[in-house]
PDB file of C-alpha atoms and ligand atoms in Angstrom:
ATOM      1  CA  UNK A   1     -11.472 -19.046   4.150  1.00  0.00           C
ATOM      2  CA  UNK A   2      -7.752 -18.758   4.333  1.00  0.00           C
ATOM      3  CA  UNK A   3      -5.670 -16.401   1.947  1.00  0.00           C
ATOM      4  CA  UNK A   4      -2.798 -15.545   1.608  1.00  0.00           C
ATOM      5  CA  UNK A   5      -1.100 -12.497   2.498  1.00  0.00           C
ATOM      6  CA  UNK A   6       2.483 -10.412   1.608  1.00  0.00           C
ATOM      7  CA  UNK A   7       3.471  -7.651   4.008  1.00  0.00           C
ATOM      8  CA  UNK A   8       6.704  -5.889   2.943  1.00  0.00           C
ATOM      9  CA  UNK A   9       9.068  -4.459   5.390  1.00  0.00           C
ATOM     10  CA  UNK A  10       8.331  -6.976   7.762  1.00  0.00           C
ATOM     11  CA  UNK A  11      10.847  -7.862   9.909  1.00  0.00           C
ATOM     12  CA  UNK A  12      10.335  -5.206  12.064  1.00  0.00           C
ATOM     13  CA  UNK A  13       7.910  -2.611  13.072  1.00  0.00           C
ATOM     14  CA  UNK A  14       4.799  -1.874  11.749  1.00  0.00           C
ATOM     15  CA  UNK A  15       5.414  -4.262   9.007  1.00  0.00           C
ATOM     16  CA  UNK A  16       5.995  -7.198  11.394  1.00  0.00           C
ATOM     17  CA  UNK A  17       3.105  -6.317  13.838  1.00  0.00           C
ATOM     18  CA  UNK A  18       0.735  -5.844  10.818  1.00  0.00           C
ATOM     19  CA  UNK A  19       2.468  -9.811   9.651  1.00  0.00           C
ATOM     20  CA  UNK A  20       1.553 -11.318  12.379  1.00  0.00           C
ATOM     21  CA  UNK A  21      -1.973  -9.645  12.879  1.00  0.00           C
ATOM     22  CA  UNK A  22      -3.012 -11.086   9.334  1.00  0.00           C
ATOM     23  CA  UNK A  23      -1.731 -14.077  10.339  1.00  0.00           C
ATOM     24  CA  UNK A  24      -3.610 -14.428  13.838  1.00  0.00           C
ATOM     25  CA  UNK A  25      -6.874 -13.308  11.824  1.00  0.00           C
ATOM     26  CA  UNK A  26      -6.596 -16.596   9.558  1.00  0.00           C
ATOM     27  CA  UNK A  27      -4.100 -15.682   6.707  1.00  0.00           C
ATOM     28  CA  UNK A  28      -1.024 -17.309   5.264  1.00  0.00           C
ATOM     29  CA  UNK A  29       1.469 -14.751   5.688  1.00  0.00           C
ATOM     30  CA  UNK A  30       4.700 -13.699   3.399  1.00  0.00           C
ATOM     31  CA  UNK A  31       7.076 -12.104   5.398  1.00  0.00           C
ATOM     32  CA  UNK A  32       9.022 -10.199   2.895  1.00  0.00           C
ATOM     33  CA  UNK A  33      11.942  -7.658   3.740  1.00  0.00           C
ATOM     34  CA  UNK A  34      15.549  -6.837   2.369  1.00  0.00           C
ATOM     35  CA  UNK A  35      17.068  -9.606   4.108  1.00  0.00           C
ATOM     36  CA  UNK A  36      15.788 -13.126   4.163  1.00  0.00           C
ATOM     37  CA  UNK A  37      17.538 -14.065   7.469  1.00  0.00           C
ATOM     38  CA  UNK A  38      16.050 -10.607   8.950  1.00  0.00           C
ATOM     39  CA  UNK A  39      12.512 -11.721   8.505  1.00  0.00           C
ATOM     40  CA  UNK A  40      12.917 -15.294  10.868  1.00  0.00           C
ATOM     41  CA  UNK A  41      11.794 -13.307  14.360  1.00  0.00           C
ATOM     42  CA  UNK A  42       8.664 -12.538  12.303  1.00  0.00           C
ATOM     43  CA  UNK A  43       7.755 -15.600  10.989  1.00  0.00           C
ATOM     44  CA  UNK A  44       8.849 -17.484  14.306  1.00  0.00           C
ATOM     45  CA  UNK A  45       6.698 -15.380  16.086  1.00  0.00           C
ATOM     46  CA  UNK A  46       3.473 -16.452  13.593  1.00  0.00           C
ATOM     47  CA  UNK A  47       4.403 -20.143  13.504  1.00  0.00           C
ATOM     48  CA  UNK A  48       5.006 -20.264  17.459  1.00  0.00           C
ATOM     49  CA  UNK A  49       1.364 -18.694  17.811  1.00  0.00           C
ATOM     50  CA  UNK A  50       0.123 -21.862  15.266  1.00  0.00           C
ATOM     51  CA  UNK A  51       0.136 -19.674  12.106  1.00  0.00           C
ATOM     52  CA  UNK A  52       1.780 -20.139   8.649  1.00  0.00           C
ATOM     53  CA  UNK A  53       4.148 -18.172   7.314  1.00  0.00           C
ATOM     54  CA  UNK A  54       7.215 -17.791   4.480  1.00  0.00           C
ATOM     55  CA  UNK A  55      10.004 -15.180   4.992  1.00  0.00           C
ATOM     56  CA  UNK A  56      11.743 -14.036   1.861  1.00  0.00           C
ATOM     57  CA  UNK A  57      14.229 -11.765   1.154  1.00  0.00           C
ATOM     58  CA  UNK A  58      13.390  -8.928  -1.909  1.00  0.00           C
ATOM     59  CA  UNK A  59      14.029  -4.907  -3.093  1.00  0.00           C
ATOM     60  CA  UNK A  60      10.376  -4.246  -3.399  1.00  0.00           C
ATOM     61  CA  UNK A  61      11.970  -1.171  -5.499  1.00  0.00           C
ATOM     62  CA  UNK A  62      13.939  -4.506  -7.959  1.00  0.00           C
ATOM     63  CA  UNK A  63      11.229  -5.566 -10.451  1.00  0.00           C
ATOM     64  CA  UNK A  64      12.846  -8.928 -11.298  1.00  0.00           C
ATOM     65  CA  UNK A  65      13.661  -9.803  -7.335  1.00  0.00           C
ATOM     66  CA  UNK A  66       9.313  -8.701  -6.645  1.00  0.00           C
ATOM     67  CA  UNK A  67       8.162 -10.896  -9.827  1.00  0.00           C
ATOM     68  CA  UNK A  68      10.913 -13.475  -8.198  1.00  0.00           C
ATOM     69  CA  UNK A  69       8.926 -12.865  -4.589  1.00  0.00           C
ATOM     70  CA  UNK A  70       5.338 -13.430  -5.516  1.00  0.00           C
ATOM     71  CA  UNK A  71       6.046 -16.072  -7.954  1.00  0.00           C
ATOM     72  CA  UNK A  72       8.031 -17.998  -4.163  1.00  0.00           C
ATOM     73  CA  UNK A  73       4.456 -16.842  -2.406  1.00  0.00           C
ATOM     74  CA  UNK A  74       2.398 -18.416  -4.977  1.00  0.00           C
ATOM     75  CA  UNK A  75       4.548 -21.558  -4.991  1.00  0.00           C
ATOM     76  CA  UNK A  76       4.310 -21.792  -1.665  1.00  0.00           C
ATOM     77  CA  UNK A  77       1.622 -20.282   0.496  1.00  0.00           C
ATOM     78  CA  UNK A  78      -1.009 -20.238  -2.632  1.00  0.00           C
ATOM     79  CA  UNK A  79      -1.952 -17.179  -4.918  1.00  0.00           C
ATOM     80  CA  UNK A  80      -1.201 -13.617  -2.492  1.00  0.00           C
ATOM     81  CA  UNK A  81      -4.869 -11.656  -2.306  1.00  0.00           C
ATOM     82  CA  UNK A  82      -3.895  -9.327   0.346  1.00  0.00           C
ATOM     83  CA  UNK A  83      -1.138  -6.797   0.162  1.00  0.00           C
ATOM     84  CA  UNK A  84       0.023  -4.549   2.551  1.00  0.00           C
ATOM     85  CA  UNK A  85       2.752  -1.846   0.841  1.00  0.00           C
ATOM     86  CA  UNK A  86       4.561  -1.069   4.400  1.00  0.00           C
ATOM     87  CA  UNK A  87       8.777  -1.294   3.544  1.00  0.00           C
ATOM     88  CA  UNK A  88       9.558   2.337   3.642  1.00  0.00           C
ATOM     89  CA  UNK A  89      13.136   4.442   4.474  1.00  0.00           C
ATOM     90  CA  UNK A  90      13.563   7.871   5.336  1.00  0.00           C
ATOM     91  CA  UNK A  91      16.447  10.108   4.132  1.00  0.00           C
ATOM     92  CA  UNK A  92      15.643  13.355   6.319  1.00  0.00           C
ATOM     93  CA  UNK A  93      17.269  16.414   5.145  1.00  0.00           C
ATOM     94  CA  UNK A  94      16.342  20.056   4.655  1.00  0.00           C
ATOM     95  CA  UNK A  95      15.289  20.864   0.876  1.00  0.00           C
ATOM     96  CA  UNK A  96      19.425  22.646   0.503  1.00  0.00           C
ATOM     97  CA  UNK A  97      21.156  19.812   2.096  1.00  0.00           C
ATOM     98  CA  UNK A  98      19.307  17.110   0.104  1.00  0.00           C
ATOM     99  CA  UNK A  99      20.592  15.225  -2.292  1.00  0.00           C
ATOM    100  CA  UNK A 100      19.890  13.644  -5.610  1.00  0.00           C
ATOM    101  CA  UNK A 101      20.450  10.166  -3.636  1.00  0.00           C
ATOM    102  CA  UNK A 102      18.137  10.773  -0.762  1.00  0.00           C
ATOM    103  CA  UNK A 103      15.034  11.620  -3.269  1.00  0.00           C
ATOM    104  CA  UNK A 104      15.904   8.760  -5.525  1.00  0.00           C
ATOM    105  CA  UNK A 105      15.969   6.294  -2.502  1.00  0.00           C
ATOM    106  CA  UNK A 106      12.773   7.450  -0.379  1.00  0.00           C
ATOM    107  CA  UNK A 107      11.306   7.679  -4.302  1.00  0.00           C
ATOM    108  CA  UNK A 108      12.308   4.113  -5.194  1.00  0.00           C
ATOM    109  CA  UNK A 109      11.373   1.984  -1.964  1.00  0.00           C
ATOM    110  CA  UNK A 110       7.800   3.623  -1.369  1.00  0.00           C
ATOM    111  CA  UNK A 111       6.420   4.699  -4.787  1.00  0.00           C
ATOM    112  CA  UNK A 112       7.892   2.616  -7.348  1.00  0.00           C
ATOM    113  CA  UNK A 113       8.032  -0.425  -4.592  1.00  0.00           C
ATOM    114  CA  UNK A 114       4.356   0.042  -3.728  1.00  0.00           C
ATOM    115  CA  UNK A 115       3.655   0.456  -7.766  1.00  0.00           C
ATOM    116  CA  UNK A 116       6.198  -3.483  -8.612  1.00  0.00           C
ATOM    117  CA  UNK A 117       4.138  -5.033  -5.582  1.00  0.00           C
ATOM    118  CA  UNK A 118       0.764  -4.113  -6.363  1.00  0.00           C
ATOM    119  CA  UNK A 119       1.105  -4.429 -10.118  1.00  0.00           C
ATOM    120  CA  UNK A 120       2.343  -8.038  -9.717  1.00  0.00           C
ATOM    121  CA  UNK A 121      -0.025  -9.414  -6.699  1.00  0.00           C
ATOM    122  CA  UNK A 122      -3.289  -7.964  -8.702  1.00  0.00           C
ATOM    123  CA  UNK A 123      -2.868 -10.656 -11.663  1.00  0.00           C
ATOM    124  CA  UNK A 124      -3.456 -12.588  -9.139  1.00  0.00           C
ATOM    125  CA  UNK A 125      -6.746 -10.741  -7.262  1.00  0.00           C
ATOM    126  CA  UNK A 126      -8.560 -10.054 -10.497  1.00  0.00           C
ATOM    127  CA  UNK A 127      -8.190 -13.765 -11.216  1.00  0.00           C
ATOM    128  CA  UNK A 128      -9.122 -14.476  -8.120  1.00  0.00           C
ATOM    129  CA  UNK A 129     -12.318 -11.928  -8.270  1.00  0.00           C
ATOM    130  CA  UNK A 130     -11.395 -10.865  -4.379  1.00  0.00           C
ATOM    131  CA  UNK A 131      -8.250  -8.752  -2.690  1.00  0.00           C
ATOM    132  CA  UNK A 132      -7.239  -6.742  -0.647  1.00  0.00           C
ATOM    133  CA  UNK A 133      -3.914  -3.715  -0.912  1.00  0.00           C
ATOM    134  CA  UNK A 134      -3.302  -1.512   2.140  1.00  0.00           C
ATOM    135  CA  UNK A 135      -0.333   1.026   1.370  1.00  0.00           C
ATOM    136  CA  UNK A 136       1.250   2.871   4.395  1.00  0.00           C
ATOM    137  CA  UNK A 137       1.316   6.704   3.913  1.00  0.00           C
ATOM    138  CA  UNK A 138       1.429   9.171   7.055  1.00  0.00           C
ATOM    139  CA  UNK A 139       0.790  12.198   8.275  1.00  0.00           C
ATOM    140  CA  UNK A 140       4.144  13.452   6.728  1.00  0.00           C
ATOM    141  CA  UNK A 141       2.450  13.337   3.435  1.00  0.00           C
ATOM    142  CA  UNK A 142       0.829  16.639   4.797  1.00  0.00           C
ATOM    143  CA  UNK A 143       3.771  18.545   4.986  1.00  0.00           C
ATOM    144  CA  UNK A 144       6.899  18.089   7.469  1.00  0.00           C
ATOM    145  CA  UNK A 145       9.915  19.890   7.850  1.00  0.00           C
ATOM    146  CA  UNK A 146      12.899  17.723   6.804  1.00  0.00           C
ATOM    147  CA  UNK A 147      11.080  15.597   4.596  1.00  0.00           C
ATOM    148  CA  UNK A 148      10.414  17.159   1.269  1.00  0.00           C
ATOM    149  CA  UNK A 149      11.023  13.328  -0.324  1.00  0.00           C
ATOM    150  CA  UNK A 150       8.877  11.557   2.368  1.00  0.00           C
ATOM    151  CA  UNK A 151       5.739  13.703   2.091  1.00  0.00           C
ATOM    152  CA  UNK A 152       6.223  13.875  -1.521  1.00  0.00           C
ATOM    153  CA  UNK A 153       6.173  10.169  -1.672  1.00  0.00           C
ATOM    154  CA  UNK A 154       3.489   9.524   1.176  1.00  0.00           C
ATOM    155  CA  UNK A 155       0.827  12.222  -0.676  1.00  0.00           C
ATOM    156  CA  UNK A 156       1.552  10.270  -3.974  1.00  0.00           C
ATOM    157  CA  UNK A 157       1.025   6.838  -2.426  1.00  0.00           C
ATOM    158  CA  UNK A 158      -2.611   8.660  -1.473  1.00  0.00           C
ATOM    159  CA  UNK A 159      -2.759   9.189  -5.209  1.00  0.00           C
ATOM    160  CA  UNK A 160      -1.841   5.561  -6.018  1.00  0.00           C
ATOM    161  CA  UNK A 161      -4.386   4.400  -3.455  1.00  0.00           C
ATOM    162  CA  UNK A 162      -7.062   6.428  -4.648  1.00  0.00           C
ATOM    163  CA  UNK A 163      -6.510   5.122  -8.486  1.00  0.00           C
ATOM    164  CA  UNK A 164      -6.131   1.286  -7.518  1.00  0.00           C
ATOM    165  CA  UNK A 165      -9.363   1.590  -5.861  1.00  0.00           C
ATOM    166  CA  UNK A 166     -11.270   2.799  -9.186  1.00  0.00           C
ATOM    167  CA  UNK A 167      -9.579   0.544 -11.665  1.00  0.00           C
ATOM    168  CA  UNK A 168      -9.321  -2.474  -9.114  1.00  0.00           C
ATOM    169  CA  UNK A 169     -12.934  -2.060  -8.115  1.00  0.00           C
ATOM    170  CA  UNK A 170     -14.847  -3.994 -10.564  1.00  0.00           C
ATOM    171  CA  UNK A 171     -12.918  -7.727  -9.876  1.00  0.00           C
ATOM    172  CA  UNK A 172     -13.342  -7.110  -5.899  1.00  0.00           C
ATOM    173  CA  UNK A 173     -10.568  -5.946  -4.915  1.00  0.00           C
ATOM    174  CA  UNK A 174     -10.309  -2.597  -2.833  1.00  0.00           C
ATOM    175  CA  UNK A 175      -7.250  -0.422  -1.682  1.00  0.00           C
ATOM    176  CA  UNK A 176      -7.072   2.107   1.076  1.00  0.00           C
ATOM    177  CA  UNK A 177      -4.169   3.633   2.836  1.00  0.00           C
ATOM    178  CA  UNK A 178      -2.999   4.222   6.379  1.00  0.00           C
ATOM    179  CA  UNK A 179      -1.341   7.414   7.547  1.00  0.00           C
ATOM    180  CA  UNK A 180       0.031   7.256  11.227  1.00  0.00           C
ATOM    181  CA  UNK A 181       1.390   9.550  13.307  1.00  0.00           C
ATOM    182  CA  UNK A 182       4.453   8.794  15.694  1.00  0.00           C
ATOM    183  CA  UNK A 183       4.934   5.202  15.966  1.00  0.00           C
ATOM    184  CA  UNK A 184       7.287   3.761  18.114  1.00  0.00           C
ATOM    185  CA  UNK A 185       9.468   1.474  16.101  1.00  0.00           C
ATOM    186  CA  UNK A 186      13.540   1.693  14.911  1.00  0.00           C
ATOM    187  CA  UNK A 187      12.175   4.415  12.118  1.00  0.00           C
ATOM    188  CA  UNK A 188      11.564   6.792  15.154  1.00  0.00           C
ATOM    189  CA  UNK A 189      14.018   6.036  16.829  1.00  0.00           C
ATOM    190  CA  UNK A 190      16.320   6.542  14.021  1.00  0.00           C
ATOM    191  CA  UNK A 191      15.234  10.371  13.776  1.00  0.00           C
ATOM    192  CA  UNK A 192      15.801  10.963  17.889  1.00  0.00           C
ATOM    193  CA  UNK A 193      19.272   9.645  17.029  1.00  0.00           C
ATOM    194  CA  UNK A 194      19.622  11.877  14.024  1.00  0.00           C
ATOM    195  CA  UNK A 195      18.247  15.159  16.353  1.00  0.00           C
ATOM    196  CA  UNK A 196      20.248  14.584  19.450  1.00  0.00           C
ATOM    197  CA  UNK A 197      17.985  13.381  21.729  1.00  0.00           C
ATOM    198  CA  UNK A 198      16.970  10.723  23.774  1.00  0.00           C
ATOM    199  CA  UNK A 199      14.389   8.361  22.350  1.00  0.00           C
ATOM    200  CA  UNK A 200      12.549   8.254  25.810  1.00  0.00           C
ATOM    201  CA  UNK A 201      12.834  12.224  25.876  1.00  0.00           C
ATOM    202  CA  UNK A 202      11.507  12.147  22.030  1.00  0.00           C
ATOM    203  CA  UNK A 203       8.887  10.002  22.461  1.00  0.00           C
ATOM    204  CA  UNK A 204       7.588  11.711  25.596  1.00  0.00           C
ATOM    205  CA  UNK A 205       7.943  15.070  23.370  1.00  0.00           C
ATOM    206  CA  UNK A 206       5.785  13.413  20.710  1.00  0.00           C
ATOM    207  CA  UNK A 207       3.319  12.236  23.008  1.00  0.00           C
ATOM    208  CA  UNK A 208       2.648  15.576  24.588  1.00  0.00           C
ATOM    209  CA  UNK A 209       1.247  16.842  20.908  1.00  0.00           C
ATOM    210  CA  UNK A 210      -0.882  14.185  20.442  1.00  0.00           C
ATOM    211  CA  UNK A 211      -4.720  14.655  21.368  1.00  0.00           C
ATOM    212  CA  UNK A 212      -4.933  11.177  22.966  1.00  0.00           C
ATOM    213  CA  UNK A 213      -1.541  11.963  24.922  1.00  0.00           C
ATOM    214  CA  UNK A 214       0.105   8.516  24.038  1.00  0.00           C
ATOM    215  CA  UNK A 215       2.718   7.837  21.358  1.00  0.00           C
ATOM    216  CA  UNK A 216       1.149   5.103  18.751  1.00  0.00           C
ATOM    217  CA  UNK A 217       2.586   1.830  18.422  1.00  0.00           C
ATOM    218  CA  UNK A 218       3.058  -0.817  15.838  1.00  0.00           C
ATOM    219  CA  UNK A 219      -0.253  -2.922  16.831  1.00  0.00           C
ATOM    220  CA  UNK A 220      -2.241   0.627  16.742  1.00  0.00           C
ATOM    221  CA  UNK A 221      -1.350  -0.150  12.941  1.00  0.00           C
ATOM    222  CA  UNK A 222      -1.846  -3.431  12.681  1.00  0.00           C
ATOM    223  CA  UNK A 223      -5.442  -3.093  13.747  1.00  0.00           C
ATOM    224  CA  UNK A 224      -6.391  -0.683  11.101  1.00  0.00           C
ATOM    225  CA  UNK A 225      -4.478  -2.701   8.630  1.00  0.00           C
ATOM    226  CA  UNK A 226      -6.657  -6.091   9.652  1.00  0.00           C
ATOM    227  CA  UNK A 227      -9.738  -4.323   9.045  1.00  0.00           C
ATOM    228  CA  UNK A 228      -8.900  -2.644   5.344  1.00  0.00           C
ATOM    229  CA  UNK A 229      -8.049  -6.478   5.035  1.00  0.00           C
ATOM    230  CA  UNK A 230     -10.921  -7.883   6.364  1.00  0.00           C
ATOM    231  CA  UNK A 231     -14.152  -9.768   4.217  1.00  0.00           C
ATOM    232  CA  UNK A 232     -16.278  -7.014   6.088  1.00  0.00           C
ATOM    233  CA  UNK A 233     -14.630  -4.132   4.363  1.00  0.00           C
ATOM    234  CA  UNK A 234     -15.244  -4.889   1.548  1.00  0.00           C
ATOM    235  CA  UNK A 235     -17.578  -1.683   0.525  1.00  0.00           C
ATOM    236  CA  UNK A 236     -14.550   0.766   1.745  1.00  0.00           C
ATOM    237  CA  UNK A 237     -11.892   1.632  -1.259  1.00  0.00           C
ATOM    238  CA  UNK A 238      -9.855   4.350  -1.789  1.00  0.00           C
ATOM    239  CA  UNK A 239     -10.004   6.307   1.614  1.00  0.00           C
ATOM    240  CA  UNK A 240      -6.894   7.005   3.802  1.00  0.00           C
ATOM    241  CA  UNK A 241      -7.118   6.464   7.451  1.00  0.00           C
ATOM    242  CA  UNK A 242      -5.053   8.589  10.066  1.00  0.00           C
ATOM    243  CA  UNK A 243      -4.326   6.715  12.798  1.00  0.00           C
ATOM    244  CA  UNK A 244      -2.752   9.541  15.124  1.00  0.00           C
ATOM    245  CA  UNK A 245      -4.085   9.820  17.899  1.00  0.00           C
ATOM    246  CA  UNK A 246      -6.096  12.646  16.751  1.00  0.00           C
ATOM    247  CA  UNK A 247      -7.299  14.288  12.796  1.00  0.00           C
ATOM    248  CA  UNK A 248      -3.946  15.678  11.465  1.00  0.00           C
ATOM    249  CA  UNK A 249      -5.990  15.778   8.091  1.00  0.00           C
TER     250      UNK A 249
HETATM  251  P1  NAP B 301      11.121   0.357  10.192  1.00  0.00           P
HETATM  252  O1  NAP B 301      11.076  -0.074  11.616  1.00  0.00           O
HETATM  253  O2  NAP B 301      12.289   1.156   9.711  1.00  0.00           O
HETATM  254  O3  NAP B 301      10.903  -0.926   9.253  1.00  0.00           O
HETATM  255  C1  NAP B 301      10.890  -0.813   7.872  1.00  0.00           C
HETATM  256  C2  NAP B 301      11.246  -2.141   7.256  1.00  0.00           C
HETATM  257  O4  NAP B 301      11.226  -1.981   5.809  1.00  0.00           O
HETATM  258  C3  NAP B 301      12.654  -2.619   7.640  1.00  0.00           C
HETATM  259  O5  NAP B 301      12.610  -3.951   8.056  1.00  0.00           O
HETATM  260  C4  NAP B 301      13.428  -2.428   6.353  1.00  0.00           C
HETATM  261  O6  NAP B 301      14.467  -3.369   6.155  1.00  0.00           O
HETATM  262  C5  NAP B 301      12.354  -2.663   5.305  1.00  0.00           C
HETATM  263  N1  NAP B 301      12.743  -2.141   4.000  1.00  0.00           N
HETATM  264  C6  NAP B 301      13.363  -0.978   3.727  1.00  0.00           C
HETATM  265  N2  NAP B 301      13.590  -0.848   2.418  1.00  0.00           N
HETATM  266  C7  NAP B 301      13.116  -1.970   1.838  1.00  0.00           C
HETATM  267  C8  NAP B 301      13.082  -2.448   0.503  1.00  0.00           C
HETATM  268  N3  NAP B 301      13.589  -1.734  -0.519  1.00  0.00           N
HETATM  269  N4  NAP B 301      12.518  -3.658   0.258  1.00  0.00           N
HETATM  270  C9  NAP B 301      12.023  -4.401   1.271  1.00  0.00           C
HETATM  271  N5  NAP B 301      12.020  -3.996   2.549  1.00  0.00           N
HETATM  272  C10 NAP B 301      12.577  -2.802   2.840  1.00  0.00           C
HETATM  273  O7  NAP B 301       9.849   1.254   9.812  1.00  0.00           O
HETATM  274  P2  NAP B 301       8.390   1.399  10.493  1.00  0.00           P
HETATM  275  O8  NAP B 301       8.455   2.549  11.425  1.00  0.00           O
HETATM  276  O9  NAP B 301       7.879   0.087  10.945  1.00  0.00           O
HETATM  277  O10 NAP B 301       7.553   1.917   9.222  1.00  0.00           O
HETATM  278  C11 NAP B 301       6.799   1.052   8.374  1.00  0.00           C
HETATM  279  C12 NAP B 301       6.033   1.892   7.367  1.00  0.00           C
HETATM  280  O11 NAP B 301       5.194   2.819   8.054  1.00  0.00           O
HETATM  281  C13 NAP B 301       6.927   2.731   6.457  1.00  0.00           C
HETATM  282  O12 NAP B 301       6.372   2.806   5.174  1.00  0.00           O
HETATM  283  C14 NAP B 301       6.906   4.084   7.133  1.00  0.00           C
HETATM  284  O13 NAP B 301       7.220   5.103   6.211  1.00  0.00           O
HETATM  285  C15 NAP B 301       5.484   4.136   7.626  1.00  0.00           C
HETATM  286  N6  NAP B 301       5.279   5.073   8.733  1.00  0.00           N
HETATM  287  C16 NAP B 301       5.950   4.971   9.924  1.00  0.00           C
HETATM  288  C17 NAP B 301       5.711   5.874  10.950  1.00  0.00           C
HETATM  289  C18 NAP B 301       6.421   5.823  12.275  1.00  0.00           C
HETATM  290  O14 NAP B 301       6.224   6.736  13.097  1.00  0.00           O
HETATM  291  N7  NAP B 301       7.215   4.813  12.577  1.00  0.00           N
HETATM  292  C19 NAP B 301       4.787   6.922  10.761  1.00  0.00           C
HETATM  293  C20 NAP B 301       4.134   7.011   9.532  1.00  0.00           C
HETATM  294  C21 NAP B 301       4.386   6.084   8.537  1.00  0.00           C
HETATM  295  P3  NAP B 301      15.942  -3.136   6.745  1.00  0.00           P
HETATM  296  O15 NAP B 301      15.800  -3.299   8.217  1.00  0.00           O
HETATM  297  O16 NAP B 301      16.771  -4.218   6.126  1.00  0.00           O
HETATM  298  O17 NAP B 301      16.360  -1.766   6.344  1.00  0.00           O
END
């Protein structure tokens, strides 16, 4: 059965391997990120592979541009069952140095984005009696210097996750959450940039701590993402998943 998926944040990174793994597994794919024009590599890359997908530009944090969004899905693609919560930011800064700004941000693109996306796509998976929501938290949300906002707001999306799944429950839909570890994508390499250091010499440096001894990537992701998704996991709700190389929780 095809369905229709939104992934958010998905030009690039996790959000864009995660796209075009839903897609490959049989769904029709909204590529939504801040920028419409941003999101064409994505959907090129699902279309060139035989898939279908839409690329539109939103603020998942602007309630009018995500009722605006799904609305453009549903027109298009057919009602959105599947949602994966991935757009995210990070405004690193020690607790002193951190402003009212960075909070608000990091506060405004993950929890009350995650909150405008899922509220809106579930009118349309209790009416459809199936779905599917997938929110990206990570291993930040246990604690990491730098990022009181980020943790704060990955923790509370474990929160969120946890609730959707008992009130969602009953019309079939389920929601779990993915934590990862170091990724390689521009988010990463953003922080090398911001510490001074190479992002070969940081990633190497990352890799070292991790049990497996690899840095993760975007597909490492993806995969986890395509099973939450999937008609098979259907009896797992509310858990969070760390993919990171190792426990970290
Ligand atoms: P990324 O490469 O920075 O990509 C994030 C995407 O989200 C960008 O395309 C960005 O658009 C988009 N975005 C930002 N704000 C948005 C908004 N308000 N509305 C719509 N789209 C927005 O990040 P990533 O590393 O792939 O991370 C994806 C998710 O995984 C995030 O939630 C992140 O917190 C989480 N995560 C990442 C890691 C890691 O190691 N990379 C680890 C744990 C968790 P622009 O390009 O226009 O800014």
């Amino acid at each position: 059965m095809t369905r229709t998926a939104i992934v958010t944040g998905a030009a690039r990174g996790i959000g864009a391997a995660t796209a075009a793994r839903l897609a490959a597994d049989g769904n029709a794919v909204a590529v939504i990120d801040l920028d419409e024009a941003h999101c064409a590599d994505t959907v090129a890359r699902i279309t060139d592979a035989g898939g279908r997908a839409i690329g539109i530009g939103a603020d998942v944090s602007d309630a009018t541009a995500v009722a605006d969004a799904v609305a453009r899905v549903e027109a298009e693609l057919g009602a959105p069952t599947i949602l994966v919560n991935n757009a995210g930011i990070i405004r690193d800064n020690l607790l002193f140095k951190m402003t009212e700004d960075d909070w608000d941000a990091v506060m405004n693109v993950h929890l009350r984005g995650a909150f405008l996306m899922s509220r809106a796509v579930q009118a349309h998976q209790v009416k459809a009696g199936w779905g599917r929501i997938v929110n990206l938290s990570s291993t930040s949300a246990l604690g990491n210097r730098g990022q009181a906002n980020y943790a704060a707001a990955k923790a509370g999306l474990q929160g969120f996750t946890k609730t959707l799944a008992l009130e969602l429950g009953r019309y079939g839909v389920t929601a779990n959450a993915i934590a990862p570890g170091f990724i390689v994508t521009d988010m990463t390499r953003a922080t090398a940039e911001r510490m001074g250091v190479s992002f070969e010499d940081f990633v190497t440096g990352a890799a070292a701590e991790v049990p497996v001894q690899r840095a993760g990537y975007p597909d490492d992701i993806a995969a986890a993402a395509s099973f939450f998704c999937s008609e098979e996991a259907g009896f797992v709700s509310g858990q969070v998943l760390y993919v990171a190389g190792g426990p970290r929780a």
